[in-house]
Coordinates of N, CA, C and O in Angstrom, one line a residue:
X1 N 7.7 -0.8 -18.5 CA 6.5 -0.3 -17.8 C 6.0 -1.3 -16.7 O 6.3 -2.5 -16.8
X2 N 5.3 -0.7 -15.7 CA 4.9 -1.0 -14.5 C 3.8 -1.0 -14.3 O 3.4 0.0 -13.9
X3 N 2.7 -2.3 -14.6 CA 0.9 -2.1 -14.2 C 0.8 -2.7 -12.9 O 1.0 -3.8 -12.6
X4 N 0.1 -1.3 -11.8 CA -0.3 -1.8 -10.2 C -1.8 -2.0 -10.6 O -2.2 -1.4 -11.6
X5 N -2.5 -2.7 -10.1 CA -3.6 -2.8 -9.8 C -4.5 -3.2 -8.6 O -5.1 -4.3 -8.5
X6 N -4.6 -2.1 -7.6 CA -5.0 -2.1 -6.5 C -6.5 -2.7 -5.7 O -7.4 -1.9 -6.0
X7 N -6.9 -3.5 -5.0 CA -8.1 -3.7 -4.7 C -8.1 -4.4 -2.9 O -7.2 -4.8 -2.2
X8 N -9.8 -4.2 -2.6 CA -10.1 -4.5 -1.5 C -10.5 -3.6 -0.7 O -10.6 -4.0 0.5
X9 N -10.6 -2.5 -1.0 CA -10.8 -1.5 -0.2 C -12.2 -1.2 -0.5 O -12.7 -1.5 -1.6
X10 N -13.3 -0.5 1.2 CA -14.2 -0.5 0.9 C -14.8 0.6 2.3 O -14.3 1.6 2.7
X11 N -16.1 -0.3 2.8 CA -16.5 1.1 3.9 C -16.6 -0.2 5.0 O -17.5 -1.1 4.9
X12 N -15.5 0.0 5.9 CA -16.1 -0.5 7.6 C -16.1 0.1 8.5 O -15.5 1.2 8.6
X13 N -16.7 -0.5 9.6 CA -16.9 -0.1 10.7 C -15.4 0.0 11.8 O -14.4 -0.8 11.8
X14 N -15.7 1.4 12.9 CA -14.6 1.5 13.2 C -14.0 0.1 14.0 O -14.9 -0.5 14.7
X15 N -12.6 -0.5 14.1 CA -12.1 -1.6 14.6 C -12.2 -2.7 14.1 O -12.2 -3.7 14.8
X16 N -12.4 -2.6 12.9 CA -12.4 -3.8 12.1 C -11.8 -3.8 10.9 O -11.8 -2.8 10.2
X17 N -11.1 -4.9 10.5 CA -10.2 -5.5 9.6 C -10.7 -5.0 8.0 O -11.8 -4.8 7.7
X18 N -9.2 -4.7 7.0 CA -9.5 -4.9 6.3 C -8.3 -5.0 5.2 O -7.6 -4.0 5.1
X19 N -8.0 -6.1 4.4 CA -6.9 -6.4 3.5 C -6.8 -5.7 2.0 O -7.7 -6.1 1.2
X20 N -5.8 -4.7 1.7 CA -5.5 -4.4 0.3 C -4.7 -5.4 0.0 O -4.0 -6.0 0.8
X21 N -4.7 -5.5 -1.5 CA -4.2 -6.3 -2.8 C -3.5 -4.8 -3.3 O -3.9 -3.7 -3.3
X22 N -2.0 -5.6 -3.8 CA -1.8 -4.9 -4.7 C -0.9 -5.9 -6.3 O 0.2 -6.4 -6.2
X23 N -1.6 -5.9 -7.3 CA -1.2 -6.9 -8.2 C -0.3 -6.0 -9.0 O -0.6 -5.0 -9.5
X24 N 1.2 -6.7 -8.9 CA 1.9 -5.9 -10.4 C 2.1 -7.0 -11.8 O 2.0 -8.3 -11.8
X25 N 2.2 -6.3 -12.5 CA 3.0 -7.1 -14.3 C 3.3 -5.8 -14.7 O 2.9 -4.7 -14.3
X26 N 4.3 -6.3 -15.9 CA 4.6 -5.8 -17.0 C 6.0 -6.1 -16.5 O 6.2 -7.3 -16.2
X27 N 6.9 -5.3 -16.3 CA 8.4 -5.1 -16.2 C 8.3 -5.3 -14.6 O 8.2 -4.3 -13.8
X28 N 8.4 -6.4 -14.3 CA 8.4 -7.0 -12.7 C 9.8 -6.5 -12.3 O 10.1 -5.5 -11.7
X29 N 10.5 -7.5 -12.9 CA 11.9 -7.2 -13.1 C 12.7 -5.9 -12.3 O 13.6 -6.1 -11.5
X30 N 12.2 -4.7 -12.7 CA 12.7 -4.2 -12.3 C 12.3 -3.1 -11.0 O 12.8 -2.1 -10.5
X31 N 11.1 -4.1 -10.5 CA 11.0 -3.5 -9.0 C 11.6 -3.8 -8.1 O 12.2 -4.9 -8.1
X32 N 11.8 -2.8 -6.8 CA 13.0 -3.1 -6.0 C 11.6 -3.2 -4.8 O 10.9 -4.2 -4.6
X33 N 11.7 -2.0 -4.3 CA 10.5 -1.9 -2.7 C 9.1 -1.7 -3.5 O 8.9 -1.1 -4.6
X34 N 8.3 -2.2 -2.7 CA 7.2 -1.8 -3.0 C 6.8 -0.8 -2.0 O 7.7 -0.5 -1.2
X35 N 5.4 -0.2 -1.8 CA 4.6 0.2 -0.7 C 3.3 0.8 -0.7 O 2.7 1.2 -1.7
X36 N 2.9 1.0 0.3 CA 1.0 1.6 0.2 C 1.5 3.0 0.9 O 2.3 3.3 1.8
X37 N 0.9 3.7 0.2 CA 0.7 5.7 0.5 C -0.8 5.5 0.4 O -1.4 4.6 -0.1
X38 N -1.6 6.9 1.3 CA -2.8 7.1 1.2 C -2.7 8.8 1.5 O -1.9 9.5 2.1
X39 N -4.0 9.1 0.8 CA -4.6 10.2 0.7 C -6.0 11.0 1.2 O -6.9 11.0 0.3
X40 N -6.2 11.5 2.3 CA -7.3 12.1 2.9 C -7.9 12.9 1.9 O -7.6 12.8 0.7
X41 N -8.7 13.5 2.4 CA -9.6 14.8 1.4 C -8.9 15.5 2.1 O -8.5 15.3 3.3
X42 N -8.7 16.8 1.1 CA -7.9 18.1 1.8 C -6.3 18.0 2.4 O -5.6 19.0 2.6
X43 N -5.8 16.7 2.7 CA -4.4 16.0 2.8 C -3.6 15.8 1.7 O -4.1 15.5 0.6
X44 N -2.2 15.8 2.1 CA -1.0 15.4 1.0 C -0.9 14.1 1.2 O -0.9 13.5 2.2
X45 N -0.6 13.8 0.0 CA -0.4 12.2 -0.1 C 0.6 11.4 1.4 O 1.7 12.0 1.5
X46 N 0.4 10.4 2.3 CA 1.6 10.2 3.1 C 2.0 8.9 3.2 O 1.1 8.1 2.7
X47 N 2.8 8.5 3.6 CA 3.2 6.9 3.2 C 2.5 6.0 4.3 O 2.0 6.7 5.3
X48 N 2.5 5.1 4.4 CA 1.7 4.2 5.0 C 2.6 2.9 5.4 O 2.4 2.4 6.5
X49 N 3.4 2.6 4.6 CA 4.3 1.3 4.7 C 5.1 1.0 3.4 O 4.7 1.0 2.2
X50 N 6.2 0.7 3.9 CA 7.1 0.1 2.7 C 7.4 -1.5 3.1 O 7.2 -2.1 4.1
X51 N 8.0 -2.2 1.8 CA 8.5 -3.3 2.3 C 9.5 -3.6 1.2 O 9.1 -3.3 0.1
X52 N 10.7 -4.2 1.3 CA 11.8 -4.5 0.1 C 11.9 -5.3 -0.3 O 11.3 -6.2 0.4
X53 N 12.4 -5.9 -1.7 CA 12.0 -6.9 -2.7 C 12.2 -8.6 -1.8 O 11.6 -9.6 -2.1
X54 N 12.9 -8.4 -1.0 CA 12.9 -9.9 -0.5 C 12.1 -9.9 0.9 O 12.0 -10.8 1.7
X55 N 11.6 -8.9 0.9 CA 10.4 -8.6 2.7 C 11.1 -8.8 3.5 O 10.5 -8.9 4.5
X56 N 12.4 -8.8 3.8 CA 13.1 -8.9 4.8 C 13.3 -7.5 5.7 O 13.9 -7.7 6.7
X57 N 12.9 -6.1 5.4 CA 12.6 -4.8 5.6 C 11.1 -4.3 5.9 O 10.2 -4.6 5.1
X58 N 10.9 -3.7 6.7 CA 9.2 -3.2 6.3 C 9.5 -1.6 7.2 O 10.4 -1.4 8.1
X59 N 8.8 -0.6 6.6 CA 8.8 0.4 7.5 C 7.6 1.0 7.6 O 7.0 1.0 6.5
X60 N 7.0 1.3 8.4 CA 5.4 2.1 8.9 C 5.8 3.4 9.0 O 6.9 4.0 9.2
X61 N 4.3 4.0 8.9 CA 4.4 5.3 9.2 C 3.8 5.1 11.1 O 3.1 4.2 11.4
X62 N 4.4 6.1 12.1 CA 3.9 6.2 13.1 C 2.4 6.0 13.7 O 1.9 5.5 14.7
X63 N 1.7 6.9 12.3 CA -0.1 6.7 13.0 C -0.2 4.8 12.9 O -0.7 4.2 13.9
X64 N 0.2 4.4 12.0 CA -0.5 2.9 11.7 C 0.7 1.8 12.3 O 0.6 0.7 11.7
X65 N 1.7 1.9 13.2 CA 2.8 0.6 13.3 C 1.9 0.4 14.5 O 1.4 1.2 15.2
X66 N 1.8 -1.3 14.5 CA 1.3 -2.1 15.5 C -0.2 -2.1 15.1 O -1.0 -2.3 16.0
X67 N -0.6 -2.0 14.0 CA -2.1 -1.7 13.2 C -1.7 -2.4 12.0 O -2.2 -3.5 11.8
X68 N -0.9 -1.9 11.4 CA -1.2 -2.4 9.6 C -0.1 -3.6 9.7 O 0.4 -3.8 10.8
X69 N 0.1 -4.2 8.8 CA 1.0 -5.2 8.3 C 1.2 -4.9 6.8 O 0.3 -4.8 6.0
X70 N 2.9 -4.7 6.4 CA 2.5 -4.7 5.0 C 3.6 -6.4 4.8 O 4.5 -7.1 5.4
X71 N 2.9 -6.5 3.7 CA 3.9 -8.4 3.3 C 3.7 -8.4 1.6 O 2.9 -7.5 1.2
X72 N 4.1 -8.9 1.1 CA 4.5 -9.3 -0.1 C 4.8 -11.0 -0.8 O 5.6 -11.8 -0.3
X73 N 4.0 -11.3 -1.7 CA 4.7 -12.3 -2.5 C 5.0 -12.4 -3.8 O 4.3 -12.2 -4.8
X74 N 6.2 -12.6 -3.6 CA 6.8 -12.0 -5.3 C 6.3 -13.7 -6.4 O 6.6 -13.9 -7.6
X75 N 5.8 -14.3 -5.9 CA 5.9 -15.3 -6.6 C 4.1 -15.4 -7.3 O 3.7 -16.2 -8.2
X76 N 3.2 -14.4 -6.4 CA 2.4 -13.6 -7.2 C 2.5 -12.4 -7.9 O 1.7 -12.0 -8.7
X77 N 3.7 -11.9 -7.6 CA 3.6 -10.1 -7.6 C 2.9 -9.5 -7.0 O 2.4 -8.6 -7.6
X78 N 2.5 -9.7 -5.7 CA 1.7 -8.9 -5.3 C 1.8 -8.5 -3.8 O 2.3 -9.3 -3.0
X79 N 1.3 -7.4 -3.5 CA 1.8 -7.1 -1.9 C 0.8 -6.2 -1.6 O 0.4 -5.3 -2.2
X80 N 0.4 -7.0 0.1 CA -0.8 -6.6 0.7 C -0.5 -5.3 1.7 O 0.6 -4.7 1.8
X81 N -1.6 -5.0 2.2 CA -1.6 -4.7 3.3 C -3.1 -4.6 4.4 O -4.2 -4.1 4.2
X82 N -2.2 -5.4 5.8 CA -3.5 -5.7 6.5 C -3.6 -5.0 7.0 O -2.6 -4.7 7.7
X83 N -4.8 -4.1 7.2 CA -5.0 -3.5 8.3 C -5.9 -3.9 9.7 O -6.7 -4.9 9.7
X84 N -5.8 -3.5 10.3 CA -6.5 -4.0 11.8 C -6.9 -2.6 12.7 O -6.4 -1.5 12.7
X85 N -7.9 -3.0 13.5 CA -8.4 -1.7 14.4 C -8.6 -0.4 13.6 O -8.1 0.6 14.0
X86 N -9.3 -0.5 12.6 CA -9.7 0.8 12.2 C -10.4 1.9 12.4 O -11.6 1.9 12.7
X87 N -9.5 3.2 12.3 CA -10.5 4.0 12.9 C -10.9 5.3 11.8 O -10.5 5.2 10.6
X88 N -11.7 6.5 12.2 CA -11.9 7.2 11.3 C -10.8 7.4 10.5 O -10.8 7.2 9.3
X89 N -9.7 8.2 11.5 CA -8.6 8.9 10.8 C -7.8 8.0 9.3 O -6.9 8.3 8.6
X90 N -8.2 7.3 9.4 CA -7.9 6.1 8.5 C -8.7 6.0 7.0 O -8.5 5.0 6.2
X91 N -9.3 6.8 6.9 CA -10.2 7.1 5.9 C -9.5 7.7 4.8 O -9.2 8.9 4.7
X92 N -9.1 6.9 4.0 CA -8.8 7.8 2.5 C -8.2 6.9 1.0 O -8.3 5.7 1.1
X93 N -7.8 7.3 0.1 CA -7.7 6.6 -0.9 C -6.2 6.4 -0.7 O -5.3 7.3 -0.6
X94 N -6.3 4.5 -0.9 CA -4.9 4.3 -1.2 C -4.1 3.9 -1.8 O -4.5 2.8 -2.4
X95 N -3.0 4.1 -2.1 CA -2.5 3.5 -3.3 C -1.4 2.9 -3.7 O -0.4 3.3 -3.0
X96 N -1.1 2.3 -4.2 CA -0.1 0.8 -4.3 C 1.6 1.7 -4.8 O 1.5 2.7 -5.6
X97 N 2.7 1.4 -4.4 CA 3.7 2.4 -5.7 C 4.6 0.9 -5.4 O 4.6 0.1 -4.5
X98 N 5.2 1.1 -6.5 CA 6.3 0.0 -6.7 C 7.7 1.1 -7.3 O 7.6 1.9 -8.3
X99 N 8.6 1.1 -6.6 CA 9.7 2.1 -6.5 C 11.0 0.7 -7.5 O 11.4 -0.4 -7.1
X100 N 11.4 1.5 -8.9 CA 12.6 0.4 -9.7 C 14.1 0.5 -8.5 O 14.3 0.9 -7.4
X101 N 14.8 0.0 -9.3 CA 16.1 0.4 -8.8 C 16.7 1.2 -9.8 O 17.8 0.9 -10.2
X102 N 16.3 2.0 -10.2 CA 16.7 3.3 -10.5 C 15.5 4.1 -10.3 O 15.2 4.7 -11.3
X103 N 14.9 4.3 -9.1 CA 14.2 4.8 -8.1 C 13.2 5.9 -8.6 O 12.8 6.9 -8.1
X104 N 12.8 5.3 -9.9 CA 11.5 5.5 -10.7 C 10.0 5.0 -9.8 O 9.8 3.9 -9.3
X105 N 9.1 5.9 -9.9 CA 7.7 5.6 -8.7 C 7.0 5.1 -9.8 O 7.1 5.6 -10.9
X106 N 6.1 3.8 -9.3 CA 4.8 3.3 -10.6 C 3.6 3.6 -9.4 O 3.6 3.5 -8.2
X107 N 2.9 4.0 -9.9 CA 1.9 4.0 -8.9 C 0.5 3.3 -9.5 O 0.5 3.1 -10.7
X108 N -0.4 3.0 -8.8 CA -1.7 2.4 -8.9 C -2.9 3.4 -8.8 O -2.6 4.5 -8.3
X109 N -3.8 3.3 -9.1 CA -5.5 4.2 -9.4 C -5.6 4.4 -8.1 O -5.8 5.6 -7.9
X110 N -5.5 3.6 -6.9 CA -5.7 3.8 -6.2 C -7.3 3.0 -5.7 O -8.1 2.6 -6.5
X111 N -7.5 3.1 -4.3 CA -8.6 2.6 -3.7 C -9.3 2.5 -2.2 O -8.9 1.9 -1.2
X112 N -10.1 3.1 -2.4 CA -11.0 3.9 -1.1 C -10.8 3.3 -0.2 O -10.8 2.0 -0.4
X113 N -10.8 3.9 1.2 CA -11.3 2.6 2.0 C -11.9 4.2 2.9 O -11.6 5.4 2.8
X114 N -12.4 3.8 3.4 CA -13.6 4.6 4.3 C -13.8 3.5 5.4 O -14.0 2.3 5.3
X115 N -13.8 4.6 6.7 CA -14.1 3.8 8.0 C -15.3 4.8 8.2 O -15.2 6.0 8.0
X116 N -16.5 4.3 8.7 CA -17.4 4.8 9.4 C -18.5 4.3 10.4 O -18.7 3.1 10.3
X117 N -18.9 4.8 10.9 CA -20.1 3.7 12.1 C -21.6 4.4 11.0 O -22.7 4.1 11.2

């Protein structure tokens, strides 16, 4: 088993910064990529960023490349993601997944972030 534990998410203003946390334990071991997915009201879940167990890989989704950063340190277990220039559309709950190598999803509770003026 796989415990994410997501945090840092909150309510800002549009164009401004804000860093998720994502902490894993239990069966470390057997994560391969990590990554952040988020979820609108009334939207399907959509990926946000991946990154692979040695961070030498990252992939974005189009709305957010050249905006987010995702990075990782395995020697916390844990893997961020910065965001920068926020805007409305950017509003929703996000959430942490750690993908094994046998391509099992862990996911996390998840955690709001709301942009608004």
């Amino acid at each position: 088993q796989v415990q994410l534990v997501e945090s840092g998410g909150g309510l800002v203003q549009p164009g401004e910064s804000l860093r998720l946390s994502c902490a894993a334990s239990g069966s470390i071991f057997r994560i391969n990529a990590m990554g952040w997915y988020r979820q609108a009201p009334g939207k399907e879940r959509e990926l946000v960023a991946t990154i692979t167990r040695g961070g030498d890989r990252t992939n974005y989704a189009s709305s957010v490349k050249g905006r987010f950063t995702i990075s990782r340190d395995n020697a916390k277990n844990t893997v961020y993601l910065q965001m920068s220039s926020l805007n409305p559309e950017d509003t929703a709950v996000y959430y942490c997944c750690a993908l094994t190598y046998s391509d099992y999803a862990y996911w996390g509770q998840g955690t709001q972030v709301t942009v608004s003026s």
